[in-house]
Each structure stands twice: as structure tokens, then as C-alpha cells.
mmCIF file of C-alpha atoms in Angstrom:
data_model
loop_
_atom_site.group_PDB
_atom_site.id
_atom_site.type_symbol
_atom_site.label_atom_id
_atom_site.label_comp_id
_atom_site.label_asym_id
_atom_site.label_seq_id
_atom_site.Cartn_x
_atom_site.Cartn_y
_atom_site.Cartn_z
ATOM 1 C CA MET A 5 3.672 -9.622 -9.082
ATOM 2 C CA THR A 6 1.549 -11.186 -11.804
ATOM 3 C CA ARG A 7 -2.186 -10.732 -12.071
ATOM 4 C CA PHE A 8 -2.763 -14.343 -11.012
ATOM 5 C CA LEU A 9 -0.672 -13.950 -7.880
ATOM 6 C CA ARG A 10 -2.462 -10.731 -6.979
ATOM 7 C CA ALA A 11 -5.837 -12.406 -7.402
ATOM 8 C CA THR A 12 -4.697 -15.418 -5.360
ATOM 9 C CA ARG A 13 -3.444 -13.238 -2.531
ATOM 10 C CA ARG A 14 -6.673 -11.238 -2.584
ATOM 11 C CA ALA A 15 -8.722 -14.450 -2.317
ATOM 12 C CA LEU A 16 -6.606 -15.903 0.501
ATOM 13 C CA VAL A 17 -8.291 -14.074 3.382
ATOM 14 C CA PRO A 18 -11.890 -14.857 2.237
ATOM 15 C CA PHE A 19 -10.884 -18.491 1.706
ATOM 16 C CA LEU A 20 -9.406 -18.719 5.196
ATOM 17 C CA ALA A 21 -12.498 -16.976 6.544
ATOM 18 C CA VAL A 22 -14.638 -19.795 5.142
ATOM 19 C CA ILE A 23 -12.312 -22.436 6.618
ATOM 20 C CA THR A 24 -12.359 -20.669 9.988
ATOM 21 C CA ALA A 25 -16.158 -20.511 9.955
ATOM 22 C CA PHE A 26 -16.396 -24.251 9.340
ATOM 23 C CA LEU A 27 -13.893 -24.952 12.131
ATOM 24 C CA PHE A 28 -15.914 -22.842 14.563
ATOM 25 C CA GLY A 29 -19.056 -24.535 13.262
ATOM 26 C CA ALA A 30 -17.511 -27.922 14.000
ATOM 27 C CA VAL A 31 -16.877 -26.838 17.597
ATOM 28 C CA VAL A 32 -20.510 -25.755 17.938
ATOM 29 C CA ILE A 33 -21.726 -29.070 16.478
ATOM 30 C CA ILE A 34 -19.612 -30.968 19.007
ATOM 31 C CA LEU A 35 -20.857 -28.853 21.912
ATOM 32 C CA THR A 36 -24.477 -29.411 20.895
ATOM 33 C CA ASP A 37 -24.113 -33.182 20.427
ATOM 34 C CA PHE A 38 -25.648 -33.946 23.820
ATOM 35 C CA VAL A 39 -26.002 -37.666 23.068
ATOM 36 C CA SER A 40 -22.263 -38.121 22.664
ATOM 37 C CA LEU A 41 -21.302 -35.668 25.384
ATOM 38 C CA ALA A 42 -23.540 -37.467 27.881
ATOM 39 C CA ARG A 43 -20.871 -40.229 27.923
ATOM 40 C CA LEU A 44 -18.101 -37.755 28.677
ATOM 41 C CA GLY A 45 -17.818 -38.810 32.345
ATOM 42 C CA SER A 46 -17.712 -42.549 31.744
ATOM 43 C CA ASP A 47 -16.011 -42.707 28.352
ATOM 44 C CA PRO A 48 -14.386 -39.352 27.448
ATOM 45 C CA VAL A 49 -12.483 -40.689 24.445
ATOM 46 C CA GLY A 50 -15.576 -42.357 23.028
ATOM 47 C CA ALA A 51 -17.673 -39.258 23.684
ATOM 48 C CA ILE A 52 -15.296 -36.911 21.894
ATOM 49 C CA GLY A 53 -14.780 -39.420 19.108
ATOM 50 C CA GLY A 54 -18.518 -39.798 18.650
ATOM 51 C CA ALA A 55 -19.018 -36.052 18.519
ATOM 52 C CA ALA A 56 -16.161 -35.679 16.018
ATOM 53 C CA SER A 57 -17.666 -38.466 13.902
ATOM 54 C CA GLY A 58 -20.920 -36.519 13.881
ATOM 55 C CA VAL A 59 -19.086 -33.488 12.496
ATOM 56 C CA LEU A 60 -17.438 -35.549 9.760
ATOM 57 C CA ALA A 61 -20.735 -37.233 8.905
ATOM 58 C CA GLY A 62 -22.539 -33.888 8.788
ATOM 59 C CA TYR A 63 -19.960 -32.142 6.635
ATOM 60 C CA GLY A 64 -19.667 -35.223 4.416
ATOM 61 C CA ALA A 65 -23.433 -35.200 3.880
ATOM 62 C CA MET A 66 -23.254 -31.490 3.095
ATOM 63 C CA LEU A 67 -20.654 -32.066 0.392
ATOM 64 C CA ALA A 68 -22.638 -34.956 -1.055
ATOM 65 C CA GLY A 69 -25.811 -32.861 -1.020
ATOM 66 C CA ALA A 70 -24.058 -29.974 -2.730
ATOM 67 C CA PHE A 71 -21.930 -31.764 -5.341
ATOM 68 C CA GLY A 72 -23.058 -35.391 -5.360
ATOM 69 C CA ASP A 73 -21.225 -38.608 -4.577
ATOM 70 C CA PRO A 74 -18.220 -38.984 -6.956
ATOM 71 C CA ALA A 75 -18.409 -42.771 -6.899
ATOM 72 C CA ARG A 76 -22.099 -42.692 -7.715
ATOM 73 C CA ILE A 77 -21.521 -40.208 -10.535
ATOM 74 C CA LEU A 78 -18.826 -42.381 -12.114
ATOM 75 C CA ALA A 79 -21.012 -45.469 -11.796
ATOM 76 C CA ALA A 80 -23.955 -43.641 -13.371
ATOM 77 C CA PHE A 81 -21.926 -42.482 -16.366
ATOM 78 C CA ALA A 82 -20.566 -46.006 -16.729
ATOM 79 C CA THR A 83 -24.084 -47.386 -17.117
ATOM 80 C CA GLY A 84 -25.115 -44.585 -19.452
ATOM 81 C CA ALA A 85 -28.700 -44.670 -18.205
ATOM 82 C CA PRO A 86 -30.214 -41.149 -18.280
ATOM 83 C CA ALA A 87 -32.181 -41.751 -15.080
ATOM 84 C CA ASP A 88 -29.069 -42.873 -13.188
ATOM 85 C CA ILE A 89 -27.026 -39.938 -14.483
ATOM 86 C CA ALA A 90 -29.772 -37.480 -13.559
ATOM 87 C CA THR A 91 -30.028 -38.869 -10.034
ATOM 88 C CA ALA A 92 -26.257 -38.771 -9.546
ATOM 89 C CA ILE A 93 -25.659 -35.216 -10.783
ATOM 90 C CA ARG A 94 -28.863 -33.690 -9.421
ATOM 91 C CA PRO A 95 -27.168 -32.357 -6.235
ATOM 92 C CA LEU A 96 -24.632 -30.430 -8.336
ATOM 93 C CA THR A 97 -27.260 -29.062 -10.707
ATOM 94 C CA GLU A 98 -29.440 -27.969 -7.785
ATOM 95 C CA THR A 99 -26.477 -26.069 -6.377
ATOM 96 C CA LEU A 100 -26.114 -24.258 -9.712
ATOM 97 C CA VAL A 101 -29.876 -23.625 -9.852
ATOM 98 C CA THR A 102 -29.760 -22.069 -6.379
ATOM 99 C CA ALA A 103 -26.710 -20.004 -7.297
ATOM 100 C CA THR A 104 -28.186 -18.538 -10.507
ATOM 101 C CA PRO A 105 -30.449 -15.846 -8.997
ATOM 102 C CA LEU A 106 -27.845 -15.215 -6.303
ATOM 103 C CA ILE A 107 -25.256 -14.374 -8.972
ATOM 104 C CA LEU A 108 -27.544 -11.861 -10.651
ATOM 105 C CA ALA A 109 -28.759 -10.370 -7.369
ATOM 106 C CA GLY A 110 -25.194 -10.191 -6.089
ATOM 107 C CA LEU A 111 -24.125 -8.351 -9.248
ATOM 108 C CA ALA A 112 -27.047 -5.973 -8.731
ATOM 109 C CA VAL A 113 -25.858 -5.171 -5.218
ATOM 110 C CA ALA A 114 -22.231 -4.865 -6.328
ATOM 111 C CA ILE A 115 -23.032 -2.285 -9.036
ATOM 112 C CA SER A 116 -25.027 -0.088 -6.674
ATOM 113 C CA PHE A 117 -22.431 -0.351 -3.915
ATOM 114 C CA ARG A 118 -19.642 0.528 -6.344
ATOM 115 C CA ALA A 119 -21.525 3.740 -7.143
ATOM 116 C CA GLY A 120 -21.942 4.555 -3.459
ATOM 117 C CA MET A 121 -25.612 3.522 -3.347
ATOM 118 C CA PHE A 122 -26.873 1.158 -0.645
ATOM 119 C CA ASN A 123 -29.502 -0.787 -2.551
ATOM 120 C CA ILE A 124 -31.464 -2.917 -0.119
ATOM 121 C CA GLY A 125 -34.450 -3.090 -2.453
ATOM 122 C CA VAL A 126 -33.147 -5.888 -4.686
ATOM 123 C CA ASP A 127 -35.924 -8.149 -3.391
ATOM 124 C CA GLY A 128 -38.571 -5.679 -4.544
ATOM 125 C CA GLN A 129 -36.873 -5.118 -7.899
ATOM 126 C CA LEU A 130 -36.696 -8.883 -8.392
ATOM 127 C CA MET A 131 -40.415 -9.192 -7.695
ATOM 128 C CA ILE A 132 -41.334 -6.330 -10.030
ATOM 129 C CA GLY A 133 -39.187 -7.907 -12.733
ATOM 130 C CA ALA A 134 -40.931 -11.240 -12.185
ATOM 131 C CA LEU A 135 -44.301 -9.483 -12.335
ATOM 132 C CA GLY A 136 -43.427 -7.756 -15.607
ATOM 133 C CA ALA A 137 -42.252 -11.037 -17.125
ATOM 134 C CA THR A 138 -45.386 -12.862 -15.949
ATOM 135 C CA VAL A 139 -47.835 -10.291 -17.267
ATOM 136 C CA THR A 140 -46.054 -10.160 -20.618
ATOM 137 C CA ALA A 141 -46.071 -13.948 -20.936
ATOM 138 C CA PHE A 142 -49.793 -14.246 -20.268
ATOM 139 C CA VAL A 143 -50.667 -11.329 -22.561
ATOM 140 C CA LEU A 144 -48.719 -12.904 -25.445
ATOM 141 C CA GLN A 145 -49.894 -16.471 -24.747
ATOM 142 C CA GLY A 146 -51.251 -18.005 -27.936
ATOM 143 C CA GLN A 147 -50.514 -14.871 -29.969
ATOM 144 C CA VAL A 148 -46.878 -15.437 -30.947
ATOM 145 C CA PRO A 149 -44.379 -18.347 -30.904
ATOM 146 C CA SER A 150 -43.040 -19.443 -27.523
ATOM 147 C CA PHE A 151 -39.495 -18.194 -28.154
ATOM 148 C CA VAL A 152 -40.904 -14.701 -28.854
ATOM 149 C CA ILE A 153 -42.841 -14.886 -25.588
ATOM 150 C CA LEU A 154 -39.652 -15.911 -23.800
ATOM 151 C CA LEU A 155 -37.575 -13.036 -25.182
ATOM 152 C CA ALA A 156 -40.316 -10.451 -24.687
ATOM 153 C CA SER A 157 -41.022 -11.604 -21.131
ATOM 154 C CA ILE A 158 -37.359 -11.470 -20.109
ATOM 155 C CA ALA A 159 -36.964 -8.061 -21.743
ATOM 156 C CA MET A 160 -39.992 -6.713 -19.891
ATOM 157 C CA GLY A 161 -38.718 -8.212 -16.644
ATOM 158 C CA VAL A 162 -35.384 -6.431 -17.106
ATOM 159 C CA LEU A 163 -37.086 -3.133 -17.967
ATOM 160 C CA SER A 164 -39.508 -3.425 -15.038
ATOM 161 C CA GLY A 165 -36.749 -4.147 -12.538
ATOM 162 C CA GLY A 166 -34.595 -1.403 -14.037
ATOM 163 C CA PHE A 167 -37.413 1.133 -13.746
ATOM 164 C CA TRP A 168 -38.071 0.113 -10.123
ATOM 165 C CA GLY A 169 -34.389 0.569 -9.355
ATOM 166 C CA PHE A 170 -34.224 3.883 -11.248
ATOM 167 C CA ILE A 171 -36.830 5.469 -8.976
ATOM 168 C CA PRO A 172 -34.700 5.587 -5.781
ATOM 169 C CA GLY A 173 -31.654 6.548 -7.870
ATOM 170 C CA PHE A 174 -33.569 9.474 -9.362
ATOM 171 C CA LEU A 175 -34.902 10.557 -5.971
ATOM 172 C CA LYS A 176 -31.389 10.423 -4.474
ATOM 173 C CA ALA A 177 -29.855 12.402 -7.344
ATOM 174 C CA ARG A 178 -32.591 15.047 -7.626
ATOM 175 C CA THR A 179 -33.966 15.426 -4.108
ATOM 176 C CA GLY A 180 -31.309 13.891 -1.859
ATOM 177 C CA ALA A 181 -33.771 11.280 -0.545
ATOM 178 C CA HIS A 182 -31.728 8.473 0.984
ATOM 179 C CA GLU A 183 -31.881 5.283 -1.064
ATOM 180 C CA VAL A 184 -32.241 3.116 2.047
ATOM 181 C CA ILE A 185 -35.551 4.797 2.870
ATOM 182 C CA THR A 186 -36.868 4.817 -0.690
ATOM 183 C CA THR A 187 -35.884 1.234 -1.437
ATOM 184 C CA ILE A 188 -37.557 0.109 1.798
ATOM 185 C CA MET A 189 -40.706 1.932 0.678
ATOM 186 C CA LEU A 190 -40.509 0.168 -2.693
ATOM 187 C CA LEU A 191 -40.137 -3.304 -1.175
ATOM 188 C CA ARG A 192 -43.056 -5.646 -1.455
ATOM 189 C CA ALA A 193 -45.381 -5.796 1.513
ATOM 190 C CA PRO A 194 -45.233 -8.982 3.602
ATOM 191 C CA GLY A 195 -47.970 -11.440 2.743
ATOM 192 C CA SER A 196 -48.932 -15.061 2.708
ATOM 193 C CA THR A 197 -47.711 -17.598 0.219
ATOM 194 C CA ALA A 198 -50.947 -17.184 -1.787
ATOM 195 C CA PRO A 199 -52.062 -16.234 -4.349
ATOM 196 C CA VAL A 200 -49.945 -17.641 -7.161
ATOM 197 C CA SER A 201 -50.208 -17.313 -10.906
ATOM 198 C CA LYS A 202 -51.031 -20.144 -13.247
ATOM 199 C CA PRO A 203 -48.035 -22.278 -14.276
ATOM 200 C CA MET A 204 -46.335 -20.982 -17.415
ATOM 201 C CA SER A 205 -44.338 -24.072 -18.351
ATOM 202 C CA THR A 206 -47.125 -25.237 -20.672
ATOM 203 C CA PHE A 207 -46.511 -22.404 -23.130
ATOM 204 C CA VAL A 208 -43.126 -20.823 -22.295
ATOM 205 C CA ASP A 209 -40.005 -22.081 -20.574
ATOM 206 C CA ILE A 210 -36.265 -21.472 -20.515
ATOM 207 C CA PRO A 211 -34.451 -24.322 -22.332
ATOM 208 C CA LEU A 212 -32.610 -26.805 -20.150
ATOM 209 C CA ILE A 213 -28.857 -27.278 -20.401
ATOM 210 C CA LEU A 214 -29.228 -30.999 -19.725
ATOM 211 C CA ASN A 215 -32.351 -32.734 -20.969
ATOM 212 C CA LEU A 216 -32.473 -35.320 -18.200
ATOM 213 C CA PRO A 217 -35.276 -36.399 -15.854
ATOM 214 C CA ALA A 218 -35.813 -34.141 -12.820
ATOM 215 C CA ILE A 219 -32.948 -31.810 -13.792
ATOM 216 C CA ARG A 220 -33.939 -28.123 -13.539
ATOM 217 C CA LEU A 221 -30.681 -26.469 -14.638
ATOM 218 C CA ASP A 222 -31.447 -24.165 -17.567
ATOM 219 C CA TYR A 223 -29.554 -21.615 -19.633
ATOM 220 C CA GLY A 224 -30.272 -18.971 -17.036
ATOM 221 C CA PHE A 225 -27.135 -20.128 -15.231
ATOM 222 C CA LEU A 226 -24.948 -19.574 -18.297
ATOM 223 C CA ILE A 227 -26.514 -16.168 -18.891
ATOM 224 C CA ALA A 228 -25.783 -15.272 -15.269
ATOM 225 C CA LEU A 229 -22.115 -16.117 -15.855
ATOM 226 C CA VAL A 230 -22.115 -14.031 -19.025
ATOM 227 C CA MET A 231 -23.648 -11.126 -17.124
ATOM 228 C CA ALA A 232 -20.866 -11.377 -14.544
ATOM 229 C CA GLY A 233 -18.360 -10.915 -17.370
ATOM 230 C CA VAL A 234 -20.367 -8.033 -18.827
ATOM 231 C CA VAL A 235 -20.605 -6.262 -15.470
ATOM 232 C CA SER A 236 -16.898 -6.787 -14.849
ATOM 233 C CA PHE A 237 -16.020 -5.329 -18.250
ATOM 234 C CA MET A 238 -18.375 -2.394 -17.764
ATOM 235 C CA LEU A 239 -17.103 -1.542 -14.283
ATOM 236 C CA PHE A 240 -13.383 -1.935 -14.907
ATOM 237 C CA ARG A 241 -12.873 -1.471 -18.657
ATOM 238 C CA THR A 242 -15.196 1.358 -19.682
ATOM 239 C CA THR A 243 -15.349 5.081 -19.043
ATOM 240 C CA LYS A 244 -18.862 4.831 -17.631
ATOM 241 C CA GLY A 245 -17.752 2.146 -15.186
ATOM 242 C CA PHE A 246 -14.859 4.342 -14.091
ATOM 243 C CA GLU A 247 -17.302 7.205 -13.531
ATOM 244 C CA LEU A 248 -19.578 4.973 -11.466
ATOM 245 C CA ARG A 249 -16.718 3.859 -9.237
ATOM 246 C CA ALA A 250 -15.286 7.366 -8.966
ATOM 247 C CA SER A 251 -18.680 8.785 -8.006
ATOM 248 C CA GLY A 252 -19.107 6.103 -5.393
ATOM 249 C CA PHE A 253 -15.641 6.652 -3.957
ATOM 250 C CA ASN A 254 -15.883 10.453 -3.747
ATOM 251 C CA PRO A 255 -18.893 12.240 -5.311
ATOM 252 C CA THR A 256 -17.420 15.683 -4.645
ATOM 253 C CA ALA A 257 -14.162 14.864 -6.413
ATOM 254 C CA ALA A 258 -16.102 13.271 -9.279
ATOM 255 C CA ARG A 259 -18.133 16.456 -9.780
ATOM 256 C CA TYR A 260 -14.939 18.523 -9.650
ATOM 257 C CA ALA A 261 -13.501 16.280 -12.394
ATOM 258 C CA GLY A 262 -16.521 16.973 -14.587
ATOM 259 C CA MET A 263 -18.384 13.716 -13.925
ATOM 260 C CA SER A 264 -22.109 13.606 -13.268
ATOM 261 C CA ALA A 265 -22.420 12.053 -9.815
ATOM 262 C CA GLY A 266 -26.217 12.251 -9.956
ATOM 263 C CA GLY A 267 -26.301 10.607 -13.368
ATOM 264 C CA SER A 268 -24.027 7.843 -12.101
ATOM 265 C CA MET A 269 -26.402 7.210 -9.205
ATOM 266 C CA MET A 270 -29.382 6.851 -11.531
ATOM 267 C CA VAL A 271 -27.505 4.649 -13.988
ATOM 268 C CA ALA A 272 -26.156 2.408 -11.225
ATOM 269 C CA MET A 273 -29.543 1.910 -9.600
ATOM 270 C CA ALA A 274 -31.231 1.298 -12.957
ATOM 271 C CA LEU A 275 -28.621 -1.326 -13.883
ATOM 272 C CA SER A 276 -28.923 -2.848 -10.418
ATOM 273 C CA GLY A 277 -32.685 -3.100 -10.758
ATOM 274 C CA ALA A 278 -32.367 -4.512 -14.280
ATOM 275 C CA LEU A 279 -30.135 -7.347 -13.043
ATOM 276 C CA ALA A 280 -32.547 -8.062 -10.203
ATOM 277 C CA GLY A 281 -35.416 -8.048 -12.691
ATOM 278 C CA LEU A 282 -33.487 -10.499 -14.867
ATOM 279 C CA ALA A 283 -33.121 -12.804 -11.869
ATOM 280 C CA GLY A 284 -36.845 -12.612 -11.196
ATOM 281 C CA SER A 285 -37.639 -13.295 -14.860
ATOM 282 C CA PHE A 286 -35.484 -16.422 -14.916
ATOM 283 C CA MET A 287 -37.100 -17.698 -11.738
ATOM 284 C CA VAL A 288 -40.703 -17.071 -12.726
ATOM 285 C CA ILE A 289 -40.309 -18.410 -16.267
ATOM 286 C CA GLY A 290 -37.737 -21.117 -15.605
ATOM 287 C CA THR A 291 -36.987 -22.928 -12.358
ATOM 288 C CA VAL A 292 -40.097 -21.876 -10.394
ATOM 289 C CA GLY A 293 -42.501 -21.525 -13.288
ATOM 290 C CA GLN A 294 -45.087 -19.261 -11.657
ATOM 291 C CA LEU A 295 -45.355 -15.993 -9.771
ATOM 292 C CA SER A 296 -45.973 -16.007 -6.022
ATOM 293 C CA LEU A 297 -45.578 -13.494 -3.214
ATOM 294 C CA ASP A 298 -42.728 -15.486 -1.673
ATOM 295 C CA LEU A 299 -40.856 -15.987 -4.950
ATOM 296 C CA SER A 300 -37.711 -14.138 -3.880
ATOM 297 C CA GLY A 301 -37.269 -15.942 -0.567
ATOM 298 C CA GLY A 302 -35.051 -13.126 0.714
ATOM 299 C CA ILE A 303 -32.547 -13.496 -2.132
ATOM 300 C CA GLY A 304 -31.982 -9.758 -2.203
ATOM 301 C CA PHE A 305 -30.797 -9.664 1.389
ATOM 302 C CA THR A 306 -28.613 -12.742 0.930
ATOM 303 C CA ALA A 307 -27.119 -10.997 -2.094
ATOM 304 C CA ILE A 308 -25.920 -8.136 0.105
ATOM 305 C CA ALA A 309 -23.952 -10.589 2.226
ATOM 306 C CA LEU A 310 -22.383 -12.436 -0.703
ATOM 307 C CA ALA A 311 -21.541 -9.194 -2.532
ATOM 308 C CA LEU A 312 -19.656 -8.017 0.538
ATOM 309 C CA LEU A 313 -18.058 -11.449 0.834
ATOM 310 C CA ALA A 314 -16.916 -11.077 -2.788
ATOM 311 C CA GLY A 315 -15.401 -7.653 -2.189
ATOM 312 C CA LEU A 316 -17.887 -6.233 -4.750
ATOM 313 C CA ARG A 317 -15.986 -7.939 -7.586
ATOM 314 C CA PRO A 318 -18.089 -9.781 -10.216
ATOM 315 C CA SER A 319 -15.777 -12.812 -10.277
ATOM 316 C CA GLY A 320 -15.992 -12.970 -6.496
ATOM 317 C CA VAL A 321 -19.779 -12.673 -6.645
ATOM 318 C CA VAL A 322 -19.920 -15.804 -8.805
ATOM 319 C CA LEU A 323 -17.741 -17.764 -6.379
ATOM 320 C CA ALA A 324 -19.645 -16.501 -3.336
ATOM 321 C CA ALA A 325 -22.982 -17.369 -4.959
ATOM 322 C CA LEU A 326 -21.733 -20.884 -5.718
ATOM 323 C CA LEU A 327 -20.625 -21.198 -2.076
ATOM 324 C CA PHE A 328 -24.003 -20.069 -0.762
ATOM 325 C CA GLY A 329 -25.764 -22.319 -3.265
ATOM 326 C CA ALA A 330 -23.675 -25.301 -2.154
ATOM 327 C CA LEU A 331 -24.323 -24.579 1.515
ATOM 328 C CA THR A 332 -28.054 -24.244 0.906
ATOM 329 C CA SER A 333 -28.357 -27.413 -1.185
ATOM 330 C CA GLY A 334 -25.943 -29.445 0.921
ATOM 331 C CA GLY A 335 -27.487 -28.313 4.189
ATOM 332 C CA LYS A 336 -30.736 -30.083 3.360
ATOM 333 C CA LEU A 337 -29.064 -33.490 3.049
ATOM 334 C CA MET A 338 -26.911 -32.747 6.082
ATOM 335 C CA GLY A 339 -30.034 -32.265 8.170
ATOM 336 C CA ILE A 340 -31.650 -35.443 6.856
ATOM 337 C CA GLN A 341 -28.678 -37.781 7.246
ATOM 338 C CA SER A 342 -26.973 -36.393 10.344
ATOM 339 C CA GLY A 343 -29.792 -34.685 12.195
ATOM 340 C CA ILE A 344 -27.829 -31.421 12.400
ATOM 341 C CA PRO A 345 -30.425 -28.628 12.197
ATOM 342 C CA PHE A 346 -30.423 -26.324 9.178
ATOM 343 C CA ASP A 347 -30.341 -23.350 11.539
ATOM 344 C CA LEU A 348 -26.794 -24.345 12.446
ATOM 345 C CA LEU A 349 -25.836 -24.092 8.789
ATOM 346 C CA VAL A 350 -27.285 -20.575 8.734
ATOM 347 C CA PHE A 351 -25.090 -19.871 11.759
ATOM 348 C CA ILE A 352 -22.026 -21.067 9.817
ATOM 349 C CA MET A 353 -22.960 -18.814 6.894
ATOM 350 C CA ALA A 354 -23.207 -15.910 9.342
ATOM 351 C CA LEU A 355 -19.746 -16.809 10.656
ATOM 352 C CA VAL A 356 -18.377 -16.688 7.110
ATOM 353 C CA ILE A 357 -19.708 -13.166 6.662
ATOM 354 C CA MET A 358 -18.448 -12.095 10.080
ATOM 355 C CA PHE A 359 -14.926 -13.387 9.481
ATOM 356 C CA VAL A 360 -14.761 -11.899 5.984
ATOM 357 C CA ALA A 361 -15.785 -8.572 7.485
ATOM 358 C CA ALA A 362 -12.865 -8.841 9.930
ATOM 359 C CA PRO A 363 -9.818 -9.482 7.710
ATOM 360 C CA ASN A 364 -7.365 -8.371 10.384
ATOM 361 C CA LEU A 365 -8.760 -11.025 12.712
ATOM 362 C CA ILE A 366 -8.226 -13.716 10.069
ATOM 363 C CA ARG A 367 -4.706 -12.503 9.358
ATOM 364 C CA GLY A 368 -3.972 -12.639 13.072
ATOM 365 C CA LEU A 369 -5.413 -16.129 13.518
ATOM 366 C CA TRP A 370 -3.515 -17.553 10.542
ATOM 367 C CA ARG A 371 -0.345 -15.470 11.011
ATOM 368 C CA ILE A 372 -0.596 -13.739 7.629
ATOM 369 C CA LYS A 373 1.437 -10.616 7.094
ATOM 370 C CA PRO A 374 -0.678 -7.709 5.839
ATOM 371 C CA GLU A 375 -0.133 -6.754 2.215
ATOM 372 C CA LYS A 376 1.746 -3.513 1.732
ATOM 373 C CA ALA A 377 -0.555 -0.800 0.473
ATOM 374 C CA ALA A 378 0.295 0.499 -2.970
ATOM 375 C CA PRO A 379 0.871 4.252 -3.283
ATOM 376 C CA GLU A 380 -2.254 6.130 -4.270
ATOM 377 C CA VAL A 381 -2.372 7.822 -7.650
ATOM 378 C CA VAL A 382 -4.072 11.198 -7.670
ATOM 379 C CA ALA A 383 -4.343 11.660 -11.419
ATOM 380 C CA PRO A 384 -7.023 9.698 -13.338
ATOM 381 C CA VAL A 385 -5.758 6.295 -14.407
ATOM 382 C CA GLN A 386 -7.030 3.411 -16.455
ATOM 383 C CA PRO A 387 -9.633 1.245 -14.639
ATOM 384 C CA ALA A 388 -8.197 -1.563 -12.535
ATOM 385 C CA SER A 389 -8.311 -5.218 -13.461
ATOM 386 C CA PRO A 390 -11.588 -7.026 -12.577
ATOM 387 C CA LEU A 391 -9.700 -10.069 -11.335
#
């Protein structure tokens, strides 16, 4: 079986899990459409048809809110007017903007999980990274050129997040302190939405990919994609990545093979924190433009769900982040145009996670034969393909 076929078969169950979640979501939308169902006694066909139309309208609005209206996009490019183009493609760019920190946070979770570490402190590492980037930017303001401020701020954000992630990794490796406890202790304390820092866009900003009105998509998205490739190469094509995965799979066997399980824990958590810090840096310098206590918005916890949805594979993390970004962006328009509450969209996202976590249920529902397990190889082998 070719690599493409293996990857396709591996993605089949998650794909069907998403379809199943939307089908169940459609049933819930119909059952909660009390206006249409009130006519069920007098006009059952019309009632069911009206409820079904509500589902189609809601999902159609979600797609338009996530990717834009194709007809409107073609018409905008035909006119060539920057304002029209920006308005037409803004839904798609907002989906990519939403997905950018999710990709980096998802990669952060995936690295730690691969090494057997349950990092639930990505939110805190993201905030510390954002704090480091913010402080560096304001210290260097007016002292050096803006591109130097940008590079130095991002570097400090990565180092700050990496250091914050290294702490629980060090404690786990040296003292046995469980990373769940230590990462909870290192999370930010709940607070109000104030205070916030001064806006930084006047003296430092991440360049935009498209210089169009009201478009926020910057090069942070492309860097996030590059980081997915880097993480994939590191995990599956390098000796250190093999050690991380081996230590996560069986620390005792890794030690017996001469690998440093404790060192792998510290490296994994430091890399995880660094990626989270990078996400925070891009947010505070780029799309958000200022530091606030609610900057993360729970991205770290969402990242746990999408990393599990992706099977801890970097390529899957990118796809899962794009899915969550599309649902988040499209759900806003769905609520405005169809009146379907955003909470129902959150319910659908929860269904996606639930069905992905139950692959045997999906195989049973869709009559898919389970894939035959390949024989295990005891001796060390070359790292597996990232795809």
C-alpha cells in the first residue's frame, strides 16, 4: 500500500467522525426548531420541511462565514476593486487567522503528548510568551528599527514560553512531580479583561500577506505551517524525535536502550512551551496587537482537543486547526443569519471530538472493516513517516 493510500485510510475515520457529528447536529437543530415543529400536528410535511430548511440555511451560512461566497469572490475579482476583494475573501482570511495560534498550540500539545507528558499548561505558556514579547517590544521601542524589534520580541516570546514549559518538565524528570499539577500551578490566575497594554501596531507589527483593507492575515500563518513541517521532521526523521517518541511510549524500555527519558521530558516540554510562546508572540504583536489577561481565550485547552483529533500528527494538527477555525468563524454568521445559537456549534465540536475518540463506533456506524494491525518490530527501526 502506498504512502498516500495509508494516509487516506488513516484520515477516513476522523473525516467520517466530522460528518457524523454534523448529522447528529442537524437532528438537534431540527428538534430545537420549535417554531417549525409547532405545526407538526396540522402540517407535518411543512413542519419537517421547514426544520430541514433551517438546517440547510444554518450550515450554508456557516460555510459562507468560514470560506466566503464563491459567487461574490468571483465577482469581486472581476471588478478588481481592492475593497470588494477584501470584503469577499475576509471570511476565509479570518478562518486562517483563527487557525494560526491553534496550529502552533496544537503542535505544542502534540510534542508533549508524544513524549508522554500531559501538558495542560499551554495557555499559561502562551501568555508568558506574549508577556515576554510585549516587554521586549516596549523596551526596544524607539531604540532600534522596527524589524529588529519584531525579531527580538518573537525570539523573547519563544524563549519565555520555552522556559515556562521547561519548568514542569524539569520537575517531572528530577523530582517526579506530575506535570498536570505543575502546569496547573503555572497557569495564569483568572482575572477580568483589564488591564491591557498599549497598542503596539504603531511601532511594530507582523507584515500582512495581503495588503487589503480590513484583512488581518499576516505571515504568522505561513510560519505556523512551516513549524508544522519542522515539528514533523523533528519527530519522525531525527534521532532526537525518535527518542522523544520512544520515551513517551515506554520510558523504562527507553532507559534500558540507553536513552535519557528525563532529558526527553525536559526537551519536549521546553519545545512545547516554545511553540506556545510563539503563538502568543504572533497574537500580541500581530492580529491582536496588545497584551491582555484574556488574550489566549482558552486556546490551550482547545489545542488539546484538536491535537487528539489529529492523532498527534503535525499534518493532522494543521487540518484540525483549520476545521476548528472554520467552525469558529462560520458559526458567527450562522448565528446571525439563521438564529441558531453559537452554543449549538460548540456542541457539534464536542461531538466531533467524542466520535473521533470512539473510532470503533464510527467504523460500526459506517460499516468499515478495521485495518489489520501490522506486526510489531522489537528492534529499533527508522522513524515512521509523518504523513
